[in-house]
């Protein structure tokens, strides 16, 4: 039956449904926007793996990000430096002096062994990577007799900080096996990146670098296609005539002899046999692929804050400015993380009573040491005769050398070592008891 016959048999009636009544104002249907993926789309797998889709359609995650040489170098540089540098738990005594709190259980956790399977440097490097990549780093505190004995890193993206209406901070932890748990603030060691949108969770580099990393990967893929399937030729010669093998070989030799090399740039060719020149639409030089890849590497370096020479950009000469580069790296890249770590240790790992006299201190001097000549000049001035402010034993400690019995005191102003020895030598005929009393 044709459509016209069907309408004629139905008496040309129209079947229409009753208009749907608008939803009540109290039960308004929310409007949602979403993206759809085909089941065979690779982007779906990346999205399920916590990928961030950038402007070029590439999902940015840690596996893809670490394939970028600039991003990998910056992350390994920052994480390696934070893990290498020692963290000491310090105690401020009643007389104003400070000392290392070696007798406190937390000292070994921060300086030697964080848990049963990680050293302190491994723990700090991993936690730093979590804070950089995800914006947050979480560790479970294992306590005994009121003191922290171990710090166990919690799996990434499995912890969510929550602030109640009464401003009580808790953490929702979803383990890989089992039900969700709520951890109190006293059970979790947490620090985040300097930037935050809500004051609780930090902003991760992979989130903000998604577009730059995706574009850098597209440039890498374009370079790979160019090297495997592309052409480096700038154009072709066309003719309607049929050329023999001898003519083609003579033409190739003429191009090599007369139009090859730097001297032939911008020259005009004289063509025969009805030949016409046709330029290709694009090649590696016209598309500026190298410049694009270099630009994306610089964009990644801006996100991380690491200096360009330390990221192995060869166009920058190191020269005699290597010390200034180290100072720049510590001051403008690592110093903020030093403060974040020190404050988090003070706030999360010490009791209220201990917070009055104890604190954590990062020792960044390992990255700021100059050459042996510069150190010799520095310590010579520190041990100066007229304005000494370091004792010989303090200088020896800086070089991991044992102290000397006569190296505790500051050098006397206006004296030399020979004069000091002569002044300390007792006069002949002085009784031993008197010598001992005068020495005391």
mmCIF file with all atom_site columns, C-alpha atoms in Angstrom, residues 35 92 100 110 140 152 161-162 186-187 196 202 231 269 277 283 305 314 316 338 354 368 387 439:
data_model
loop_
_atom_site.group_PDB
_atom_site.id
_atom_site.type_symbol
_atom_site.label_atom_id
_atom_site.label_alt_id
_atom_site.label_comp_id
_atom_site.label_asym_id
_atom_site.label_entity_id
_atom_site.label_seq_id
_atom_site.pdbx_PDB_ins_code
_atom_site.Cartn_x
_atom_site.Cartn_y
_atom_site.Cartn_z
_atom_site.occupancy
_atom_site.B_iso_or_equiv
_atom_site.pdbx_formal_charge
_atom_site.auth_seq_id
_atom_site.auth_comp_id
_atom_site.auth_asym_id
_atom_site.auth_atom_id
_atom_site.pdbx_PDB_model_num
ATOM 1  C CA . UNK A 1 35  ? 30.477 13.902 24.929  1.00 0.00 ? 35  UNK A CA 1
ATOM 2  C CA . UNK A 1 92  ? 64.569 24.981 69.435  1.00 0.00 ? 92  UNK A CA 1
ATOM 3  C CA . UNK A 1 100 ? 68.668 18.258 65.318  1.00 0.00 ? 100 UNK A CA 1
ATOM 4  C CA . UNK A 1 110 ? 62.009 12.012 57.291  1.00 0.00 ? 110 UNK A CA 1
ATOM 5  C CA . UNK A 1 140 ? 48.707 7.386  55.720  1.00 0.00 ? 140 UNK A CA 1
ATOM 6  C CA . UNK A 1 152 ? 52.660 5.052  53.636  1.00 0.00 ? 152 UNK A CA 1
ATOM 7  C CA . UNK A 1 161 ? 39.408 15.970 50.902  1.00 0.00 ? 161 UNK A CA 1
ATOM 8  C CA . UNK A 1 162 ? 36.062 17.136 52.292  1.00 0.00 ? 162 UNK A CA 1
ATOM 9  C CA . UNK A 1 186 ? 44.847 13.148 62.170  1.00 0.00 ? 186 UNK A CA 1
ATOM 10 C CA . UNK A 1 187 ? 45.344 10.025 59.993  1.00 0.00 ? 187 UNK A CA 1
ATOM 11 C CA . UNK A 1 196 ? 44.241 25.743 44.266  1.00 0.00 ? 196 UNK A CA 1
ATOM 12 C CA . UNK A 1 202 ? 45.773 21.640 44.260  1.00 0.00 ? 202 UNK A CA 1
ATOM 13 C CA . UNK A 1 231 ? 58.735 13.595 1.008   1.00 0.00 ? 231 UNK A CA 1
ATOM 14 C CA . UNK A 1 269 ? 65.786 27.262 -13.773 1.00 0.00 ? 269 UNK A CA 1
ATOM 15 C CA . UNK A 1 277 ? 57.737 23.306 -12.421 1.00 0.00 ? 277 UNK A CA 1
ATOM 16 C CA . UNK A 1 283 ? 57.082 20.319 3.044   1.00 0.00 ? 283 UNK A CA 1
ATOM 17 C CA . UNK A 1 305 ? 59.174 26.518 36.126  1.00 0.00 ? 305 UNK A CA 1
ATOM 18 C CA . UNK A 1 314 ? 71.381 23.566 23.705  1.00 0.00 ? 314 UNK A CA 1
ATOM 19 C CA . UNK A 1 316 ? 71.805 28.496 25.775  1.00 0.00 ? 316 UNK A CA 1
ATOM 20 C CA . UNK A 1 338 ? 60.514 23.687 50.504  1.00 0.00 ? 338 UNK A CA 1
ATOM 21 C CA . UNK A 1 354 ? 55.718 19.766 69.731  1.00 0.00 ? 354 UNK A CA 1
ATOM 22 C CA . UNK A 1 368 ? 74.093 25.873 46.215  1.00 0.00 ? 368 UNK A CA 1
ATOM 23 C CA . UNK A 1 387 ? 85.505 39.162 62.034  1.00 0.00 ? 387 UNK A CA 1
ATOM 24 C CA . UNK A 1 439 ? 93.292 27.079 81.653  1.00 0.00 ? 439 UNK A CA 1
#
